[in-house]
PDB file of C-alpha atoms in Angstrom:
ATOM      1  CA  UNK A 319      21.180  -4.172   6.393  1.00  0.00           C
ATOM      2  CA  UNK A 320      22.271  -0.825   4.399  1.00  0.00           C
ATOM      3  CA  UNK A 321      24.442   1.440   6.440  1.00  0.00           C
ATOM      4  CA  UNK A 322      22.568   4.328   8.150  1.00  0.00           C
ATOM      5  CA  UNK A 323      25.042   6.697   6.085  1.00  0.00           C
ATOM      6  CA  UNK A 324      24.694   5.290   2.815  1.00  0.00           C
ATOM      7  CA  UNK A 325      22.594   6.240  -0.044  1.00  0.00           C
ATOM      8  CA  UNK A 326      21.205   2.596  -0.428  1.00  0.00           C
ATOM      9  CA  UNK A 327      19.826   3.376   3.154  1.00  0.00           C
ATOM     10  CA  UNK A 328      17.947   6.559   2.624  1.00  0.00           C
ATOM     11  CA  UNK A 329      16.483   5.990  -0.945  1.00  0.00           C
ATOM     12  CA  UNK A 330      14.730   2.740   1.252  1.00  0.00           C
ATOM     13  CA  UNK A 331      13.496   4.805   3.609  1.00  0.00           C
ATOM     14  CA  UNK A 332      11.891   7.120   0.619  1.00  0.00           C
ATOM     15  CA  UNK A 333      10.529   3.879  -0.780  1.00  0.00           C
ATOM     16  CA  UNK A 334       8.885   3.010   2.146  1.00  0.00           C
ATOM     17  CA  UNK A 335       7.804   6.268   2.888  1.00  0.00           C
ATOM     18  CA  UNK A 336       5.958   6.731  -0.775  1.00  0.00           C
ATOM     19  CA  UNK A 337       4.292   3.124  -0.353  1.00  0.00           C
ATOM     20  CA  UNK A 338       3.003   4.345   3.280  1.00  0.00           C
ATOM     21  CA  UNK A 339       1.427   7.155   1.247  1.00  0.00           C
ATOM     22  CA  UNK A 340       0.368   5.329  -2.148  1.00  0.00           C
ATOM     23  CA  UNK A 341      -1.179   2.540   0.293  1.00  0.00           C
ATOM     24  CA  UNK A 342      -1.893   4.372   3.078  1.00  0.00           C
ATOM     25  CA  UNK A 343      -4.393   6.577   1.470  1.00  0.00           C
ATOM     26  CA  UNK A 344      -7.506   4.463   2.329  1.00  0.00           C
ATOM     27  CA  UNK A 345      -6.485   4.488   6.435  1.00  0.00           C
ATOM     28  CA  UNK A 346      -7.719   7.990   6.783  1.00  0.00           C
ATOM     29  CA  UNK A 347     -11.176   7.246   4.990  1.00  0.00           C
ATOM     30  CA  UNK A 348     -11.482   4.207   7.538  1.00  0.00           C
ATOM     31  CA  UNK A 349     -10.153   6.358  10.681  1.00  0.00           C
ATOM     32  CA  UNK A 350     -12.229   8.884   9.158  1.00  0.00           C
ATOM     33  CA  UNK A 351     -15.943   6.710   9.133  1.00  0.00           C
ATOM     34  CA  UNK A 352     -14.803   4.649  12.506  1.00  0.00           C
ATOM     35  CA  UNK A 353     -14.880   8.512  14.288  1.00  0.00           C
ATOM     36  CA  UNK A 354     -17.863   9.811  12.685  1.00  0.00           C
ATOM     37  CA  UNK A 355     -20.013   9.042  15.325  1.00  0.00           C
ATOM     38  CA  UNK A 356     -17.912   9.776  18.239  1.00  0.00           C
ATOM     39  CA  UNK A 357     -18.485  12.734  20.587  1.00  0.00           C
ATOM     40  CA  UNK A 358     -16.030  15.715  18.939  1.00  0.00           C
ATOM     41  CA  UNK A 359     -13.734  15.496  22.748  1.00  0.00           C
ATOM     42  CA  UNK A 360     -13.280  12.244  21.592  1.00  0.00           C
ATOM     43  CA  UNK A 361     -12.607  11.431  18.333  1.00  0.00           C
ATOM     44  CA  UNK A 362      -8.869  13.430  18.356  1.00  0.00           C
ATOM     45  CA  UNK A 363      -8.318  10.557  21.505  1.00  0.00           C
ATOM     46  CA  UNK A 364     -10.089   8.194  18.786  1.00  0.00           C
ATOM     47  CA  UNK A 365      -7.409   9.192  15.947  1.00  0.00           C
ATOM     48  CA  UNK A 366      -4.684   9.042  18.067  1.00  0.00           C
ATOM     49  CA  UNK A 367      -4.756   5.696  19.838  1.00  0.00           C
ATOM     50  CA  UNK A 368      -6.566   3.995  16.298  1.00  0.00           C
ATOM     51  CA  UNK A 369      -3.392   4.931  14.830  1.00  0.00           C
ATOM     52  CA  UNK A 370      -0.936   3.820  17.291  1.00  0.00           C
ATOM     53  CA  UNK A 371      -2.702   0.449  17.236  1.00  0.00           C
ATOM     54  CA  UNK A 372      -2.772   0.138  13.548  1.00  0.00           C
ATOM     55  CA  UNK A 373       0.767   1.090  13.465  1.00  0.00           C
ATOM     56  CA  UNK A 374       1.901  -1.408  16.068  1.00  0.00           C
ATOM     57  CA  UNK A 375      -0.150  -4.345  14.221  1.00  0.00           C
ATOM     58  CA  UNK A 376       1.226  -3.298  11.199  1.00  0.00           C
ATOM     59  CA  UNK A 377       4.900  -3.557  12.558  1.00  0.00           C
ATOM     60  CA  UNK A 378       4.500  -7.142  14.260  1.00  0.00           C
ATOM     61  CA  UNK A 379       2.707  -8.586  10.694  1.00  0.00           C
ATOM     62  CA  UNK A 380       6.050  -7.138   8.741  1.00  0.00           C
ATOM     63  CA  UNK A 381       8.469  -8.270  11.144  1.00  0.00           C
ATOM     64  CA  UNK A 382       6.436 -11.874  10.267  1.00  0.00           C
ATOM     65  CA  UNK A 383       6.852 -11.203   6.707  1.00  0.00           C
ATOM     66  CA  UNK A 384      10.670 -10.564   7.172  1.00  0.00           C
ATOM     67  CA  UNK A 385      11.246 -13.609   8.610  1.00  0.00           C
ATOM     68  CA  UNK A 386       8.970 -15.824   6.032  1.00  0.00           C
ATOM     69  CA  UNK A 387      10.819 -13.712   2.802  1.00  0.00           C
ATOM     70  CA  UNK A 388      13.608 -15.521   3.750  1.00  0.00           C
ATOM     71  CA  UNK A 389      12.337 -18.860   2.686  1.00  0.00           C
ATOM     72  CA  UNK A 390      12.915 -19.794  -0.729  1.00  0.00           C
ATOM     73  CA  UNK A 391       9.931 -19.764  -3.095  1.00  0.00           C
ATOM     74  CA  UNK A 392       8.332 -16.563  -0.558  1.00  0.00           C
ATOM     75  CA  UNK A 393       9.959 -13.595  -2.458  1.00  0.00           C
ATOM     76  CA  UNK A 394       8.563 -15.274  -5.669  1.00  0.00           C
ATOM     77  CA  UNK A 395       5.121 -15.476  -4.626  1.00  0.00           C
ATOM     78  CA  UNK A 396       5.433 -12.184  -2.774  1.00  0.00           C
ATOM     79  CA  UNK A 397       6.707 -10.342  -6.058  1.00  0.00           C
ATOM     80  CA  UNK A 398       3.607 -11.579  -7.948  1.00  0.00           C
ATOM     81  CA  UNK A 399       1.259 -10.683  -5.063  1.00  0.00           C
ATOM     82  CA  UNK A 400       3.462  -6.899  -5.741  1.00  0.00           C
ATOM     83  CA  UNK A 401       2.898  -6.814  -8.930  1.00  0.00           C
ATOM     84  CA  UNK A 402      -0.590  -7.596  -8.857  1.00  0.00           C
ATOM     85  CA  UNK A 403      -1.025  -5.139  -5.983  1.00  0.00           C
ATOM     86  CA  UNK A 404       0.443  -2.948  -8.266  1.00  0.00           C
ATOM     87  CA  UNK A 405      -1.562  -3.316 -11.323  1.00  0.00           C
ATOM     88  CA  UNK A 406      -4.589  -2.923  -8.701  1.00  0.00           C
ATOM     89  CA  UNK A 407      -3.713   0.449  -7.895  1.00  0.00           C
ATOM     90  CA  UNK A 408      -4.400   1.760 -11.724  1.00  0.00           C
ATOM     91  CA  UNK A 409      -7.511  -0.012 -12.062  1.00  0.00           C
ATOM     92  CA  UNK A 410     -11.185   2.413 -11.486  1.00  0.00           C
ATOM     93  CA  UNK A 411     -12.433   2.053  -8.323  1.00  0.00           C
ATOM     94  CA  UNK A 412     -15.792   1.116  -7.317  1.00  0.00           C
ATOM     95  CA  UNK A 413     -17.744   4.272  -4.920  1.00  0.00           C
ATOM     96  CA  UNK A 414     -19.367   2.256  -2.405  1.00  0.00           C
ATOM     97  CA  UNK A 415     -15.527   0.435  -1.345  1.00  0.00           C
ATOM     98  CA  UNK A 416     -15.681   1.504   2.234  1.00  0.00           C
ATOM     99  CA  UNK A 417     -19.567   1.405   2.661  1.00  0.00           C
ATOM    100  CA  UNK A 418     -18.750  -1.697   5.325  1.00  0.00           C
ATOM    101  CA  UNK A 419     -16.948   0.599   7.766  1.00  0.00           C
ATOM    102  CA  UNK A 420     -19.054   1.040  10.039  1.00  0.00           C
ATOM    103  CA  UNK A 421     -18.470   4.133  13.118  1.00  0.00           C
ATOM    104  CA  UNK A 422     -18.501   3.009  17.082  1.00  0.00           C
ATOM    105  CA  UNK A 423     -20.317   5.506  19.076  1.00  0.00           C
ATOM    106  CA  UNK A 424     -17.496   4.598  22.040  1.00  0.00           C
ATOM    107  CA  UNK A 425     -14.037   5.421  22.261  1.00  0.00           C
ATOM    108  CA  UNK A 426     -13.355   1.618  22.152  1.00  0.00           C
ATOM    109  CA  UNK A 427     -15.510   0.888  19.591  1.00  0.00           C
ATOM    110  CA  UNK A 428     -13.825   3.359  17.014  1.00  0.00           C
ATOM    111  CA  UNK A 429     -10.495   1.914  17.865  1.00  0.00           C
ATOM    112  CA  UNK A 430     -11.237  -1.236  17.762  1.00  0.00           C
ATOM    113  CA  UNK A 431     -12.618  -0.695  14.158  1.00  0.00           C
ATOM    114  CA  UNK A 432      -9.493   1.587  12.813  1.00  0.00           C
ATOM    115  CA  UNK A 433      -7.341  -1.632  14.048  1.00  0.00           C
ATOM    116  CA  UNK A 434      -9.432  -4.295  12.941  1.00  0.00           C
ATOM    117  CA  UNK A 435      -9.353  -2.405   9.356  1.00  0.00           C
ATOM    118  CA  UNK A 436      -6.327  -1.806   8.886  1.00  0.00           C
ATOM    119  CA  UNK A 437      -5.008  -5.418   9.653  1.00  0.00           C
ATOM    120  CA  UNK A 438      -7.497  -6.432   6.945  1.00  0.00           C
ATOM    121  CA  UNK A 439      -5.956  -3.589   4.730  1.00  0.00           C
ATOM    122  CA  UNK A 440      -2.943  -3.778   5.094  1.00  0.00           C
ATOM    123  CA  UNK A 441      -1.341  -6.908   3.326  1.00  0.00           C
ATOM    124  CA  UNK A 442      -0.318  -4.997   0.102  1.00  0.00           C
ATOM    125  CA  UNK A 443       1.125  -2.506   2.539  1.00  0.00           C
ATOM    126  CA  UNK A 444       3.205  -5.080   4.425  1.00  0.00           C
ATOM    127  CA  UNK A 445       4.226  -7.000   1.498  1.00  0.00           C
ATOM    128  CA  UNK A 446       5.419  -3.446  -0.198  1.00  0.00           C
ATOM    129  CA  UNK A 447       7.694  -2.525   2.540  1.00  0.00           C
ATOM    130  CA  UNK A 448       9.145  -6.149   3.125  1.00  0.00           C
ATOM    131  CA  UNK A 449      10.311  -6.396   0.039  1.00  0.00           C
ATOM    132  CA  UNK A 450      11.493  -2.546   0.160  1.00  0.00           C
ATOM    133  CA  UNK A 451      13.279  -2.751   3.410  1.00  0.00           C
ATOM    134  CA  UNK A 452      16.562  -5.193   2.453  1.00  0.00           C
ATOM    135  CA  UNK A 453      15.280  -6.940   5.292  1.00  0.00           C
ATOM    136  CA  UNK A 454      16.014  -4.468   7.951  1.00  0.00           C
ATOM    137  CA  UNK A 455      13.485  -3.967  11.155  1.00  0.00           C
ATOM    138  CA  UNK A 456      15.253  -1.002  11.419  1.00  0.00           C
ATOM    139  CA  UNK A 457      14.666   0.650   8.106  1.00  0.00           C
ATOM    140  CA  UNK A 458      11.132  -0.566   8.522  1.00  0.00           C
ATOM    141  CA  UNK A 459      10.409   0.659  11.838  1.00  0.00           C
ATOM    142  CA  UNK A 460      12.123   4.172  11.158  1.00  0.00           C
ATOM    143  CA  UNK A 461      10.237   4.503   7.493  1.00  0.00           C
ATOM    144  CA  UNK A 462       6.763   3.921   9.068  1.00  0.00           C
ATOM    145  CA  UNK A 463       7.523   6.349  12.054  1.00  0.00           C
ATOM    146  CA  UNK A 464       8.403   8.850   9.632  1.00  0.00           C
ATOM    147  CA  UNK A 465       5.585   7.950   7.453  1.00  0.00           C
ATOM    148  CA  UNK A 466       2.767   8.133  10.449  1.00  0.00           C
ATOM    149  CA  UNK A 467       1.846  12.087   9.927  1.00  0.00           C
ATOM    150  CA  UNK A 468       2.162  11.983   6.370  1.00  0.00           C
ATOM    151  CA  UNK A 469      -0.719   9.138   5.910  1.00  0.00           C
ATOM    152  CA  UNK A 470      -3.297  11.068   8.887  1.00  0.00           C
ATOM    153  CA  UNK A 471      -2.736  14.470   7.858  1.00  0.00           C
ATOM    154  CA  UNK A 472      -1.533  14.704   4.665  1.00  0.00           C
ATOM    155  CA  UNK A 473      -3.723  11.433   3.002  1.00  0.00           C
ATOM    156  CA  UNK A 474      -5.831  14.166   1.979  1.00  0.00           C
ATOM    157  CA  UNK A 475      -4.045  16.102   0.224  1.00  0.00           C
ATOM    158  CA  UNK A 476      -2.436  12.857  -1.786  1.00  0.00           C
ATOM    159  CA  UNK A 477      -5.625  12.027  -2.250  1.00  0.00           C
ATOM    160  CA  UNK A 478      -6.478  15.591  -3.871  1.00  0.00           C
ATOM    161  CA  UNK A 479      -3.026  15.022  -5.914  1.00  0.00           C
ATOM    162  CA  UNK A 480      -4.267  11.544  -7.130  1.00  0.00           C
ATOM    163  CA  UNK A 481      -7.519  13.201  -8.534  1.00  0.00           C
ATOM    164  CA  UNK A 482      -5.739  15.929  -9.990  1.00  0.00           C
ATOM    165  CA  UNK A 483      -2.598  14.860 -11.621  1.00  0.00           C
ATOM    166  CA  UNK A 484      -2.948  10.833 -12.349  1.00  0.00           C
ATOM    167  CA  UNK A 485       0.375  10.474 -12.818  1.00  0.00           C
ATOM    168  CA  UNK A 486       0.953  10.384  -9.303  1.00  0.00           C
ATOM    169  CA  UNK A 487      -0.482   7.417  -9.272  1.00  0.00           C
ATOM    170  CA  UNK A 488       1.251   6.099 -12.122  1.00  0.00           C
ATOM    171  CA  UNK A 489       4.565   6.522 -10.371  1.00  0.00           C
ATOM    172  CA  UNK A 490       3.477   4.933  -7.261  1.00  0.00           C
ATOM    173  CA  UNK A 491       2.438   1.583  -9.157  1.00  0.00           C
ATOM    174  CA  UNK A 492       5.440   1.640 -11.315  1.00  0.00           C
ATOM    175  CA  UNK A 493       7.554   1.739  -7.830  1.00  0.00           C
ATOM    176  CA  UNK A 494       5.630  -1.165  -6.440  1.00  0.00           C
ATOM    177  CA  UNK A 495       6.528  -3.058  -9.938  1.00  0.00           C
ATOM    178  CA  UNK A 496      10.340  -1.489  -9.372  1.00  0.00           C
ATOM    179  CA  UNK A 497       9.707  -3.225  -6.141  1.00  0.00           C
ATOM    180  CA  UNK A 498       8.993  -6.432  -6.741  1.00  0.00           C
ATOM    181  CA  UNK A 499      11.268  -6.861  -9.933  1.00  0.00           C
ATOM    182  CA  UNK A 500      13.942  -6.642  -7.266  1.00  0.00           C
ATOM    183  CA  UNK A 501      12.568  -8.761  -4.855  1.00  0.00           C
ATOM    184  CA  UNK A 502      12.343 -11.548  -7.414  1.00  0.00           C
ATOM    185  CA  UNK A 503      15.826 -11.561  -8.422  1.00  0.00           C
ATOM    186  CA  UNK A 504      17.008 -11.518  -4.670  1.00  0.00           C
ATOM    187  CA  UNK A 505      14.694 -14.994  -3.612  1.00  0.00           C
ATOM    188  CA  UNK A 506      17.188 -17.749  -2.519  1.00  0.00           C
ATOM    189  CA  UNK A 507      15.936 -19.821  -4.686  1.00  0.00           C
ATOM    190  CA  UNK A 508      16.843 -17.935  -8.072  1.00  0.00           C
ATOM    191  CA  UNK A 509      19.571 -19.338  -9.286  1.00  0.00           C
ATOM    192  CA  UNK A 510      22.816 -17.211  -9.281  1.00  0.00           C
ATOM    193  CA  UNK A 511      23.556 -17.705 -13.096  1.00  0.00           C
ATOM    194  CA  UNK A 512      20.085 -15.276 -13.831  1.00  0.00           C
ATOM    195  CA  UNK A 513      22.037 -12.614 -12.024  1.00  0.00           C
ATOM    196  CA  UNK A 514      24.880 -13.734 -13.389  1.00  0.00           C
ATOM    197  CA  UNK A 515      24.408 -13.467 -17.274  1.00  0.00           C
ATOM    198  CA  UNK A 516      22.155 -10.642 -17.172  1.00  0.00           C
ATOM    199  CA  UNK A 517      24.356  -7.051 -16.729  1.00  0.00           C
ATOM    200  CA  UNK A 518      22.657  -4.885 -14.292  1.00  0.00           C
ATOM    201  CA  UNK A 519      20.286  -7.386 -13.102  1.00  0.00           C
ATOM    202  CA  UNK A 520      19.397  -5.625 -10.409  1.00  0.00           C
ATOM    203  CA  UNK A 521      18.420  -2.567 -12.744  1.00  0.00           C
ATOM    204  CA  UNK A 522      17.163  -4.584 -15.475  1.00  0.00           C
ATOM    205  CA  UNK A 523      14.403  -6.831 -13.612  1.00  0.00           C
ATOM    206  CA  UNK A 524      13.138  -3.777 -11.274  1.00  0.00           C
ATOM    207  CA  UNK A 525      12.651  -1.671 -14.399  1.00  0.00           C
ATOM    208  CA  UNK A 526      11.192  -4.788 -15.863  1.00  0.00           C
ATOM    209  CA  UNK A 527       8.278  -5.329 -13.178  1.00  0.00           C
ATOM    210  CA  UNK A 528       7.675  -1.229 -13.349  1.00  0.00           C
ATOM    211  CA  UNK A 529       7.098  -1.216 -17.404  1.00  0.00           C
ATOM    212  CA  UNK A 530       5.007  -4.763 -16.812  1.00  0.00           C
ATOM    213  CA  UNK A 531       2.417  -3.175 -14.057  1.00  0.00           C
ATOM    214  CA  UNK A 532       2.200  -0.016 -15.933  1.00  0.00           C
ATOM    215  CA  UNK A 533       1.029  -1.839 -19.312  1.00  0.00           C
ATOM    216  CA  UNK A 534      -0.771  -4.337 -17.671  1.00  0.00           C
ATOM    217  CA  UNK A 535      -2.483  -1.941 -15.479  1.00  0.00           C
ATOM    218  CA  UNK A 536      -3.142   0.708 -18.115  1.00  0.00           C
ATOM    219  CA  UNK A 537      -4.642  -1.955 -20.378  1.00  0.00           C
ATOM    220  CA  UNK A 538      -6.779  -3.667 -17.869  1.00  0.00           C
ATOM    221  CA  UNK A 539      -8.150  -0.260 -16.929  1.00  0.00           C
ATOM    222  CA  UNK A 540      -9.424   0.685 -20.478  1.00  0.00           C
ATOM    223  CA  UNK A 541     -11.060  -2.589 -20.519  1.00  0.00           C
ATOM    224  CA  UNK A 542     -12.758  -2.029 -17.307  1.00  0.00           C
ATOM    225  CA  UNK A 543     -13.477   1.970 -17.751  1.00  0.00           C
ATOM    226  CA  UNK A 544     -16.477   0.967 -20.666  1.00  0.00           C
ATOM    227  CA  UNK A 545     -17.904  -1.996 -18.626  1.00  0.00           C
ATOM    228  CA  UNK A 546     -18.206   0.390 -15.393  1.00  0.00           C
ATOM    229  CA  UNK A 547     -19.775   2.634 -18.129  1.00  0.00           C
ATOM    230  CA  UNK A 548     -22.255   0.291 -19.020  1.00  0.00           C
ATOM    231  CA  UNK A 549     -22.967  -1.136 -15.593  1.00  0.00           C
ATOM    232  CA  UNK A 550     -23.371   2.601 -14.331  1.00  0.00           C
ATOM    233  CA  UNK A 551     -25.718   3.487 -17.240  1.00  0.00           C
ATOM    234  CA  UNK A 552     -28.264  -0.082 -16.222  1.00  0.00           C
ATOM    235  CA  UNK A 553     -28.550   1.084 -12.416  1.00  0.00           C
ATOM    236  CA  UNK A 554     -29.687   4.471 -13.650  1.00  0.00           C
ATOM    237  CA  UNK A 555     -32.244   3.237 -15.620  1.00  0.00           C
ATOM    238  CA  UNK A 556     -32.789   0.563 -13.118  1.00  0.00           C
ATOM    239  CA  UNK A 557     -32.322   1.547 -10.176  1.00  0.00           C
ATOM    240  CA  UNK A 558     -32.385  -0.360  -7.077  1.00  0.00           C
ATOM    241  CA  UNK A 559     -34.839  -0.251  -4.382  1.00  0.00           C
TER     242      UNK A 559
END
């Protein structure tokens, strides 16, 4: 575990925090639809104790994922499953993605479904931050705390940043690819001699994985972009009944 006082510490918890955000964007759409029908008294109590929950969940399934990255063979698979998460994130999205959300008209109900979500949600999330957090509980815990009012009230306004400038989004996949270039050199099962004969490794694979989901993801979007065009384009002519 980095030292509290040490750079390596704090540019962790920065990493964490940005993939809270980049990732995190989708919880307040689903805290968002599972309050809609809630009395207006209630959906602040709604917001508050959805989040906690989905918070708490979210802490137990990393501390899981801690524990399993030290396996050999798990940082492997959970650098491709990074990298893949990472080339998602540039890809077009589809409108209707949270049309299965559906609101709970009691307290209980819209709780249950901002947990329930978010546990479903949340396994790029977890991954992310594993593989960010040098395996530390500590730099998890505090990155997520910090994180927690960022993702409810400022989603939005990433959100409106996204839209706006897509470079923001650029960045955040290339950090998940940073991410996971890292993570693959570290699995106890590389051998040391990789490390070894490559000079700055470290640097070399993370900026390695970046480059690879930013290509990869920019190309794979062009290719989709036309299809989505075309697909679009059928339903308005045919539309469905």
């Amino acid at each position: 575990m980095p030292e509290i006082s040490s750079s390596l510490f704090w540019i962790a918890v920065l990493q964490i925090i940005a993939i809270d955000i980049m990732l995190g964007g989708d919880n307040a759409v689903v805290i968002a639809l599972a309050c809609r029908k809630l009395p207006p008294e209630q959906r602040r109590q709604g917001i508050f104790w959805g989040v906690i929950g989905a918070i708490g969940l979210r802490l137990v399934m990393i501390f899981f994922a801690l524990q399993l990255l030290a396996l050999p063979y798990l940082k492997i698979v959970g650098a491709l499953l990074l990298l893949w998460i990472g080339i998602k994130l540039l890809l077009p999205e589809h409108d209707d993605e949270h049309g299965n959300i559906d609101g709970g008209t009691t307290l209980m109900a819209a709780i249950k479904t901002i947990v329930v979500a978010d546990a479903v949600m949340s396994l790029d999330n977890v991954i992310a931050v594993a593989g960010a957090s040098h395996g530390s509980m500590v730099l998890v815990s505090f990155g997520i705390l910090v994180s927690i009012p960022i993702v409810v009230w400022g989603s939005k306004l990433v959100l409106t940043l996204m839209d706006r400038f897509p470079i923001v989004i650029t960045l955040g996949a290339a950090l998940l690819g940073w991410i996971a270039g890292g993570m693959l050199l570290t699995d106890p099962a590389m051998p040391p001699a990789v490390a070894a004969s490559v000079p700055y490794a470290s640097q070399v694979f993370a900026a390695t994985g970046a480059l690879l989901v930013v290509l990869v993801g920019k190309w794979l979007g062009s290719r989709r972009k036309p299809a989505r065009a075309m697909e679009l384009s059928s339903e308005s002519v045919n539309p469905k009944h």
